[in-house]
PDB file of C-alpha atoms in Angstrom:
ATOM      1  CA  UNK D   8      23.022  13.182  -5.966  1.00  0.00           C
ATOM      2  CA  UNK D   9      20.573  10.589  -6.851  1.00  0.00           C
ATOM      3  CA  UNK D  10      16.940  11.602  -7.808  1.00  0.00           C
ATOM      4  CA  UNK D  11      14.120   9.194  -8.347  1.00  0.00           C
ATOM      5  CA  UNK D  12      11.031  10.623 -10.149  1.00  0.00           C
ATOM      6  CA  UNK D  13       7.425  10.370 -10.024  1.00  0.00           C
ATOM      7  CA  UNK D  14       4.681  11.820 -11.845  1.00  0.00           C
ATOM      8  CA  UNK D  15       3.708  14.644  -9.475  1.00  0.00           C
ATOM      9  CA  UNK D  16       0.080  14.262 -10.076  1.00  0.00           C
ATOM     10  CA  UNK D  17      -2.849  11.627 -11.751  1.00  0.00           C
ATOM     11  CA  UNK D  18      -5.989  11.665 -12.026  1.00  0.00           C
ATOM     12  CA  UNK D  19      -7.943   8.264 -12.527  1.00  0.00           C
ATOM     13  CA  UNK D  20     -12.135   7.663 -12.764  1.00  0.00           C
ATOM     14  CA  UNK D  21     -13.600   5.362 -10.036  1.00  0.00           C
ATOM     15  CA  UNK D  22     -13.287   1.224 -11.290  1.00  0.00           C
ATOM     16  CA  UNK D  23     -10.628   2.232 -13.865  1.00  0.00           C
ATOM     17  CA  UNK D  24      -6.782   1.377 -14.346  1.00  0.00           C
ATOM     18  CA  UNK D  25      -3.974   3.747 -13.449  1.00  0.00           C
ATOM     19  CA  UNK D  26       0.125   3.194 -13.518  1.00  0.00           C
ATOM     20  CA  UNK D  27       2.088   5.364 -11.755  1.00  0.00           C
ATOM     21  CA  UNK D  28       5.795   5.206 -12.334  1.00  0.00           C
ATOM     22  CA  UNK D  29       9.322   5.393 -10.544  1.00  0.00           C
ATOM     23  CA  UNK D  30      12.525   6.234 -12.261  1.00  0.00           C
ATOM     24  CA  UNK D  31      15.940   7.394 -11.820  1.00  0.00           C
ATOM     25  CA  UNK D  32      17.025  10.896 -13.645  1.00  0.00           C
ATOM     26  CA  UNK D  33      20.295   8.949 -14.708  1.00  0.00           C
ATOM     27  CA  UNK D  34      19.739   5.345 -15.302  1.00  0.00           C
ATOM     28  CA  UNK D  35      17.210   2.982 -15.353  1.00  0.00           C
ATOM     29  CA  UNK D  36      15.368   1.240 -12.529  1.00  0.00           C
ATOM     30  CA  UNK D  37      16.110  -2.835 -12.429  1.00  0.00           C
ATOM     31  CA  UNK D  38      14.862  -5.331  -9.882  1.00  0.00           C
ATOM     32  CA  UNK D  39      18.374  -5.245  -8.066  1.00  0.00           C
ATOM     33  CA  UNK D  40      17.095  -1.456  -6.293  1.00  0.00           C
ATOM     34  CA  UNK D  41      14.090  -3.433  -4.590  1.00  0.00           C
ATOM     35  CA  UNK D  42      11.605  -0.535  -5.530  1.00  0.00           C
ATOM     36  CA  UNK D  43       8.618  -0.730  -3.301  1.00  0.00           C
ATOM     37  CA  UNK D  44       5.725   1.261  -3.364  1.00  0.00           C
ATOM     38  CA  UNK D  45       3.824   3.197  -0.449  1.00  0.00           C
ATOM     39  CA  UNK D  46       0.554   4.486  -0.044  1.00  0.00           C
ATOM     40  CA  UNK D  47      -0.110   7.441   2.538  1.00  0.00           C
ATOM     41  CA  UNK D  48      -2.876   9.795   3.082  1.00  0.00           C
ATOM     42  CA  UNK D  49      -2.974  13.226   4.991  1.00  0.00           C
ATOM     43  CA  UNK D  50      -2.205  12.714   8.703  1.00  0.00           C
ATOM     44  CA  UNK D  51      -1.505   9.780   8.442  1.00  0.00           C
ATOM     45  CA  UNK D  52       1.472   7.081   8.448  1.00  0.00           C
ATOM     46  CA  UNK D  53       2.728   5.239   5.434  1.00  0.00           C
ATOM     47  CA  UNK D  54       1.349   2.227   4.362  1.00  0.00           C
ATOM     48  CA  UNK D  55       3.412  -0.840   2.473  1.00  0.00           C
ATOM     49  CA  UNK D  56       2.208  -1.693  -0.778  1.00  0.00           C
ATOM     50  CA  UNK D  57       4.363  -3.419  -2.557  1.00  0.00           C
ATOM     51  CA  UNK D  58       8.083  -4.406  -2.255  1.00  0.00           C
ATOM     52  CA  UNK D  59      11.087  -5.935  -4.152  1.00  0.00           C
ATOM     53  CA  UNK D  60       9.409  -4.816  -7.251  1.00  0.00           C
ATOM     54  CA  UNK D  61       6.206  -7.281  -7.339  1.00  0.00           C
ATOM     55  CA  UNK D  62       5.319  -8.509  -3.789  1.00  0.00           C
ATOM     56  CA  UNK D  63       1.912  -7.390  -1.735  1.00  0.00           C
ATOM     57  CA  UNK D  64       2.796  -6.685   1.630  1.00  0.00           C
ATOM     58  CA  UNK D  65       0.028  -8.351   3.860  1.00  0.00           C
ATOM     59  CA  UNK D  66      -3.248  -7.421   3.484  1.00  0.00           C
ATOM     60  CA  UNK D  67      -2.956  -5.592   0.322  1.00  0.00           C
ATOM     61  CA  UNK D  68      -5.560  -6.027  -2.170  1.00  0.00           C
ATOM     62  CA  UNK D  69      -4.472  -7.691  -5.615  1.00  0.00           C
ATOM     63  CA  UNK D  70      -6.109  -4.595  -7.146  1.00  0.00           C
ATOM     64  CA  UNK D  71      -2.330  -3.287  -6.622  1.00  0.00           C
ATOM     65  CA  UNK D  72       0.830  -4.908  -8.666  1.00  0.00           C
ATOM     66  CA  UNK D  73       4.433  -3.764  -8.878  1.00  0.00           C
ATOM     67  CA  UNK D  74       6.554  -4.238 -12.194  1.00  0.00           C
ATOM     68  CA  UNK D  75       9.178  -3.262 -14.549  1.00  0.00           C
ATOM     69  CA  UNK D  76       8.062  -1.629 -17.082  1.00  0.00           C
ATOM     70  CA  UNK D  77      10.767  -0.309 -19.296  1.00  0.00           C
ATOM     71  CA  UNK D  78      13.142   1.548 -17.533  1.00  0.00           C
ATOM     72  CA  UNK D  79      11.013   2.136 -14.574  1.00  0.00           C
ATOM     73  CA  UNK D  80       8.842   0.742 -11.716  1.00  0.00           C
ATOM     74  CA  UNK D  81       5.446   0.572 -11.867  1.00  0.00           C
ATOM     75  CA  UNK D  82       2.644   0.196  -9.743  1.00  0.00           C
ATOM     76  CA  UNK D  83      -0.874  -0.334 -11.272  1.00  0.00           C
ATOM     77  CA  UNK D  84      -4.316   0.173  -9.475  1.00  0.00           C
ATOM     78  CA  UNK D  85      -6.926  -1.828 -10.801  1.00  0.00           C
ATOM     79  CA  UNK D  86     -10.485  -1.317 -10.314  1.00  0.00           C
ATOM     80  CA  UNK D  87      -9.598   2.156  -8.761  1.00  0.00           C
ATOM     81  CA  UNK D  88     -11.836   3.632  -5.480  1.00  0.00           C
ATOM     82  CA  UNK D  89     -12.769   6.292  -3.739  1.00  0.00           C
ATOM     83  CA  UNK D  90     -10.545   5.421  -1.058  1.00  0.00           C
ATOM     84  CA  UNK D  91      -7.225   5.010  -3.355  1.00  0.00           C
ATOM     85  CA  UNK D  92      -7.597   8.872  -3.376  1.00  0.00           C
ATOM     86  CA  UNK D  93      -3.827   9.190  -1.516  1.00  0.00           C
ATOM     87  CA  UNK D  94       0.178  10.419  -2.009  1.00  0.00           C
ATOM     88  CA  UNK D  95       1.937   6.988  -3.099  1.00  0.00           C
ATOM     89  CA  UNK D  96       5.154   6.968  -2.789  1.00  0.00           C
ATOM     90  CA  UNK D  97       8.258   4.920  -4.095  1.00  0.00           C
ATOM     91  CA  UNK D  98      11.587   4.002  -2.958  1.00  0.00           C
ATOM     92  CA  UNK D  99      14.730   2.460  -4.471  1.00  0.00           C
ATOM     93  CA  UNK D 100      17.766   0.956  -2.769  1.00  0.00           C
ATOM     94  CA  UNK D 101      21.132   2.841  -3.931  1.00  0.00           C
ATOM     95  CA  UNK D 102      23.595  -0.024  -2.339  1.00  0.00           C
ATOM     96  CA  UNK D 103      25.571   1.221   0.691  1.00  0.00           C
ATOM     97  CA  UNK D 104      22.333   0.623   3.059  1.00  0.00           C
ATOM     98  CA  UNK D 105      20.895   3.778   1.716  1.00  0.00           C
ATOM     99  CA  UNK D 106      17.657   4.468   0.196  1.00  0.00           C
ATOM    100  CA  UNK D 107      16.522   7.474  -1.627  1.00  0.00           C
ATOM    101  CA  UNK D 108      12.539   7.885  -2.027  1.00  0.00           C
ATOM    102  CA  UNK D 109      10.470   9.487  -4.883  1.00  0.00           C
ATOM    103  CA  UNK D 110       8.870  12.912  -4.601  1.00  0.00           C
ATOM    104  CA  UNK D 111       5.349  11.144  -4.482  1.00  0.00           C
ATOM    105  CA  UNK D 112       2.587  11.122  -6.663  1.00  0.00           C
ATOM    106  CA  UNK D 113      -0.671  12.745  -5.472  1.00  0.00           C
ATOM    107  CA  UNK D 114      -3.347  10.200  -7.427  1.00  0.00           C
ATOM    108  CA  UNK D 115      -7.162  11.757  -7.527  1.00  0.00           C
ATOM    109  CA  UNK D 116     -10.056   9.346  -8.431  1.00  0.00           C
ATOM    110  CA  UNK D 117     -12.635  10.937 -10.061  1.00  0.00           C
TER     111      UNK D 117
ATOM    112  CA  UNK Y 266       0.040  -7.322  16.697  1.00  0.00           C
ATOM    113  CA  UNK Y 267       2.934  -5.287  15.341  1.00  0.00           C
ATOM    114  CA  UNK Y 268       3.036  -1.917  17.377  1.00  0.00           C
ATOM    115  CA  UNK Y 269       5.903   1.142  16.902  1.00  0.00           C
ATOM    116  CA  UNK Y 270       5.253   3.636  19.017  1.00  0.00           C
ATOM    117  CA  UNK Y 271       7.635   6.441  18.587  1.00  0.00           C
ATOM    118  CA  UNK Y 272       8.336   9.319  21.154  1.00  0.00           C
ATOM    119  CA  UNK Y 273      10.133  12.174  22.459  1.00  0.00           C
ATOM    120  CA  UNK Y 274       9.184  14.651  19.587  1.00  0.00           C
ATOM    121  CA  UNK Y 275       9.176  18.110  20.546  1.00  0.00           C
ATOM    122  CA  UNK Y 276      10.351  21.964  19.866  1.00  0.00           C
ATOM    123  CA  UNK Y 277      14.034  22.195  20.336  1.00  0.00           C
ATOM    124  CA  UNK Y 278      15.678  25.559  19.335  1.00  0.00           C
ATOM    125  CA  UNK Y 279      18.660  25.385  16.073  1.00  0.00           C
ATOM    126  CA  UNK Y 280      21.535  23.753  17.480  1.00  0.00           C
ATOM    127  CA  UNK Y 281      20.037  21.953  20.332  1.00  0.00           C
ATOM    128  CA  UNK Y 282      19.404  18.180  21.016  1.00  0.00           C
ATOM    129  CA  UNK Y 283      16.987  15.572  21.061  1.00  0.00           C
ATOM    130  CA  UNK Y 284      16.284  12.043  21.644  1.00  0.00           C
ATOM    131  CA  UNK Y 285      13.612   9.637  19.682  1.00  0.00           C
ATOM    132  CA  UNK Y 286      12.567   6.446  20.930  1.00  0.00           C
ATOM    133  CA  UNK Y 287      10.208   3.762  19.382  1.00  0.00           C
ATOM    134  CA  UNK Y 288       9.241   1.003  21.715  1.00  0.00           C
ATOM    135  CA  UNK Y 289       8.313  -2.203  19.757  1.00  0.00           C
ATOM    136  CA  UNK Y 290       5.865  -4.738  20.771  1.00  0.00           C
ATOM    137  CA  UNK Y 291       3.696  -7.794  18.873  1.00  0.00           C
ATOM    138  CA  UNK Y 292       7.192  -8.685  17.353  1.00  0.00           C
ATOM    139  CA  UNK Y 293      10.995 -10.231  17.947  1.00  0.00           C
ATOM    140  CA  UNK Y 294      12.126  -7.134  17.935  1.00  0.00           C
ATOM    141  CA  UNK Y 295      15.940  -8.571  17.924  1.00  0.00           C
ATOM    142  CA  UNK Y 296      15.263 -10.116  14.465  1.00  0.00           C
ATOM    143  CA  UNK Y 297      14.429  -7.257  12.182  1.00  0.00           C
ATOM    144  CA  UNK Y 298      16.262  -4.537  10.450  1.00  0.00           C
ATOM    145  CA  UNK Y 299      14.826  -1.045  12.265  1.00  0.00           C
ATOM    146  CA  UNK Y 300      14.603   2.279  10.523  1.00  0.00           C
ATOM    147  CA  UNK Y 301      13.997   6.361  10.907  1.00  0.00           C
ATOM    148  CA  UNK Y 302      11.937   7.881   8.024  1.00  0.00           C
ATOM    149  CA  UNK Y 303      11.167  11.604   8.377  1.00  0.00           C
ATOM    150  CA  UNK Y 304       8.549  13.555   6.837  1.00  0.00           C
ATOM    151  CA  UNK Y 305       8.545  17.600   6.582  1.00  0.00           C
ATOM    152  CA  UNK Y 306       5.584  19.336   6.630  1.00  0.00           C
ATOM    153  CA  UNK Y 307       4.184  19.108   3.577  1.00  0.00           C
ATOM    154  CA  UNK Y 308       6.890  16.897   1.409  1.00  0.00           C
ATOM    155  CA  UNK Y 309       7.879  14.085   0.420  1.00  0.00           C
ATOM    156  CA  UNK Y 310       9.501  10.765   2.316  1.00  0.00           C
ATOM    157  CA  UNK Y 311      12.936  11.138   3.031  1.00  0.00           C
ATOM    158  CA  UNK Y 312      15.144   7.844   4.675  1.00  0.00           C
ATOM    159  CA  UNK Y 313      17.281   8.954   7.528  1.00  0.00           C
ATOM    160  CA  UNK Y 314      18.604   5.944   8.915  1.00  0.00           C
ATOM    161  CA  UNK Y 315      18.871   1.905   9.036  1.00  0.00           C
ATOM    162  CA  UNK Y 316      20.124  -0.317  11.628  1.00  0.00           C
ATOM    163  CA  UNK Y 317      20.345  -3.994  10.909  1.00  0.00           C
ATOM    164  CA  UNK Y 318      18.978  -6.719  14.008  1.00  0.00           C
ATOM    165  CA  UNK Y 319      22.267  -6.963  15.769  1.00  0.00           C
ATOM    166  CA  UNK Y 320      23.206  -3.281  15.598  1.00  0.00           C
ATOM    167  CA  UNK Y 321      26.367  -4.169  13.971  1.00  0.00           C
ATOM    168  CA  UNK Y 322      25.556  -2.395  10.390  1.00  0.00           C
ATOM    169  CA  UNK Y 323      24.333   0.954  10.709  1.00  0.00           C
ATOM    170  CA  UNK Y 324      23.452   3.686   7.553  1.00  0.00           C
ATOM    171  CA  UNK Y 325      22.976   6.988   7.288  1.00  0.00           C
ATOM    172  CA  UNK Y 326      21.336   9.380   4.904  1.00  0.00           C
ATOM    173  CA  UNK Y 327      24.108  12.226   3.541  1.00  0.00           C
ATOM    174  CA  UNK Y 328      21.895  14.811   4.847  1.00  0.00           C
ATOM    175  CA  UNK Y 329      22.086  13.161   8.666  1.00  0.00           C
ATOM    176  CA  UNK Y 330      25.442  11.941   8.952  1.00  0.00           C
ATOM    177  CA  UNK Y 331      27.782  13.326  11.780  1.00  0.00           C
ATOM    178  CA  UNK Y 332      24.722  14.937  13.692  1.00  0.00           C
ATOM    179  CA  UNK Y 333      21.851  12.122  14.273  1.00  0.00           C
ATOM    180  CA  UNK Y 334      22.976   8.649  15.744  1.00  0.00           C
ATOM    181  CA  UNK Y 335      20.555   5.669  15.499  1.00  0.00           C
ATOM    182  CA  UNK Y 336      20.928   2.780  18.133  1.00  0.00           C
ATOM    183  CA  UNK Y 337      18.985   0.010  19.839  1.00  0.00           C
ATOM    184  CA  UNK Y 338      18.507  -1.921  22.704  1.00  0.00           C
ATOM    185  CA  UNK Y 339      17.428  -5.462  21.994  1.00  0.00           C
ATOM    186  CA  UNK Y 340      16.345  -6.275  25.689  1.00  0.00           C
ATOM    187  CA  UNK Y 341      14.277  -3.072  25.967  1.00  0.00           C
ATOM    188  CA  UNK Y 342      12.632  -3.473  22.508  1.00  0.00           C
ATOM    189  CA  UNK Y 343      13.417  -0.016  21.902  1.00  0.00           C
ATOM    190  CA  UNK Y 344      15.147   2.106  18.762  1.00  0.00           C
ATOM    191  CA  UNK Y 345      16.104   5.368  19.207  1.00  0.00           C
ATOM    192  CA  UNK Y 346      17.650   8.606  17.135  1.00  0.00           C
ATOM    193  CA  UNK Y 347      20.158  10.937  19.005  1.00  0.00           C
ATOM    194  CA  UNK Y 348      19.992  13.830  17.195  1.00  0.00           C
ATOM    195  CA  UNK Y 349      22.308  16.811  17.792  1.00  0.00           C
ATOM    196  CA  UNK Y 350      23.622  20.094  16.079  1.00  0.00           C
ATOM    197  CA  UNK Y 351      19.753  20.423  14.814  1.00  0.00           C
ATOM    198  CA  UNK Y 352      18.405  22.474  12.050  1.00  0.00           C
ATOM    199  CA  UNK Y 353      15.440  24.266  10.979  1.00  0.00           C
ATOM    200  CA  UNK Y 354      15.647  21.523   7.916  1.00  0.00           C
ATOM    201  CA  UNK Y 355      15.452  18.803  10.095  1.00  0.00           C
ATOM    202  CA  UNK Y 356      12.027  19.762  11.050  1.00  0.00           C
ATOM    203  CA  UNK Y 357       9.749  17.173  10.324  1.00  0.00           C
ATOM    204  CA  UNK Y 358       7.589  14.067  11.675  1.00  0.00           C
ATOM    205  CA  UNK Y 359       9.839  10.979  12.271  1.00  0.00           C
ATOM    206  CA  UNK Y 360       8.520   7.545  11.559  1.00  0.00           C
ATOM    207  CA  UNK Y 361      10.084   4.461  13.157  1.00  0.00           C
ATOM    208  CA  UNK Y 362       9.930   1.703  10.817  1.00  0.00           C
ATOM    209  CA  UNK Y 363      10.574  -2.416  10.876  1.00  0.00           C
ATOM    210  CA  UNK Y 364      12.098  -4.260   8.277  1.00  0.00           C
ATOM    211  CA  UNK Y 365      14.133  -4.564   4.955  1.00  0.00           C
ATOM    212  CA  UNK Y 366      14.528  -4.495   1.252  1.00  0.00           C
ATOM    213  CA  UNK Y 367      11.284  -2.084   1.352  1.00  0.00           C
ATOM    214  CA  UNK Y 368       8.722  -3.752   3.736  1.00  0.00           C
ATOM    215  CA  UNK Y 369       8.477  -1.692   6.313  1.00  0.00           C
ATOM    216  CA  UNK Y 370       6.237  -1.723   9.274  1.00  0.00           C
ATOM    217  CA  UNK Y 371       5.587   2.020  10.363  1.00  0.00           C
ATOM    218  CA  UNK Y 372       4.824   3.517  13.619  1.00  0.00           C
ATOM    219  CA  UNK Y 373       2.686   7.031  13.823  1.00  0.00           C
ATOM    220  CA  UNK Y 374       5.533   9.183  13.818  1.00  0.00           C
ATOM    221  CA  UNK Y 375       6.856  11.405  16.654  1.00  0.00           C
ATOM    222  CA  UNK Y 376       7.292  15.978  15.334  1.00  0.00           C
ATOM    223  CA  UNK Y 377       9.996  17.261  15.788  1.00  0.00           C
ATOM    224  CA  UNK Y 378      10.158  21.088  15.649  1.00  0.00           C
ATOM    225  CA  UNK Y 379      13.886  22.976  15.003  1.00  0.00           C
ATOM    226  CA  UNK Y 380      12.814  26.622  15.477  1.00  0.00           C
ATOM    227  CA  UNK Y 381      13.659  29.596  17.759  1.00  0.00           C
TER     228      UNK Y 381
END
C-alpha cells in the first residue's frame, strides 16, 4: 500500500516563509506523479493550489509555488497571512488512474 | 461560472444503497475528466473514483472497488456514484470534482452517513 507523507503540523509567523513537504514512505517523489497541492479550511471544500508540480491554478496568489525539492514536493508560502491559517493537502498520481493523497498538514500562522 | 453541485447524501443503514449525483453547469461538461473525493469526519482526503470525458476509462480506489460505481450522462451534465454493500467506513462527505492530472474543480460535497 502506498503512503504519501506530510508533516502533520507547522507553525509559521504572519509575512514569513514556510515549505511544507510531500513524500512517498518508499521512493521518492518526481514530476512524473503530478503532485498538486490543496488548500482547505474547516467546513469547507478543497481549494486547488497548485498542480503538476509547479502550476497556480487560477486565481492563486504567486505567494504559493510548487517544486521538487530533493526527494519530495514542496509547496512554499511566501509572505504568510492570517488567512493561510488552513489543512493543505497533497496528492500524487500512482499510474493506473489512481491517486493516493497525503494525510494533510494543519499550518498555524502565528 | 464553474458550478458542481452534488446531491443525494443521506443516512443509509450498513449494507444498504445510495445514489450521488453532481449536476454541472458554467462548463462543457462532456470535455473534462470527472471525479469522487470523500472526506470522513475529521481526516484526511481520500480519492474514490475517476471517470475520463467519454466514460470509456473509469478508476477506482482499492478501498471502493466492487461496491461503488461511478458513471455519467453527458446530455444531462450530471456524474453520479452508485454505491452499494455500504459501510460504517464509508461514512464521509463526498466531493464531486472536474478535471485531471491534479486540477480539480470541487463542488460542496454531499454526507453520507453508514450507521444503524
Amino acid at each position: 500500500q502506498t503512503v504519501v507523507t506530510q508533516e502533520p503540523s507547522f507553525s509559521v509567523s504572519p509575512g514569513g516563509t514556510v515549505t511544507l513537504t510531500c513524500g512517498l514512505r518508499s521512493g521518492s517523489v518526481s514530476p512524473n506523479y503530478y503532485p498538486s497541492w490543496y488548500q482547505q479550511t474547516p467546513g469547507q471544500a478543497p481549494r486547488t493550489l497548485i498542480y503538476s508540480t509547479n502550476i497556480r491554478s487560477s486565481g492563486v496568489p504567486d505567494r504559493f509555488s510548487g517544486s521538487i525539492v530533493g526527494n519530495k514536493a514542496a509547496l512554499s508560502i511566501t509572505g504568510a497571512q492570517a488567512d493561510d491559517e488552513s489543512d493543505y493537502y497533497c496528492v500524487l498520481f500512482m499510474g493506473g488512474g489512481s491517486w493516493v493523497f497525503g494525510g494533510g498538514t494543519k499550518l498555524t500562522v502565528l | 461560472e464553474v458550478q458542481l453541485v452534488e446531491s443525494g447524501g443521506g443516512l443509509v443503514k450498513p449494507g444498504g444503497s445510495l445514489r450521488l449525483s453532481c449536476a454541472a453547469s458554467g462548463f462543457s461538461f462532456s470535455y473534462y475528466n470527472m471525479n469522487w473525493v470523500r472526506q470522513a469526519p475529521g481526516k484526511g482526503l481520500e480519492w474514490v473514483s475517476s471517470i475520463s470525458s467519454s466514460g470509456s476509462y473509469i478508476y477506482y480506489a482499492d478501498s471502493v472497488k466492487g461496491r461503488l460505481t461511478i458513471s455519467r450522462d453527458n446530455a444531462k451534465k450530471s456524474l453520479y456514484l452508485q454505491m452499494n454493500s455500504l459501510r460504517a467506513e464509508d461514512t464521509a462527505v463526498y466531493y464531486c470534482a472536474r478535471g485531471d492530472s491534479g486540477d480539480y474543480q470541487w463542488g460542496q460535497g454531499t454526507l453520507v452517513t453508514v450507521s444503524s
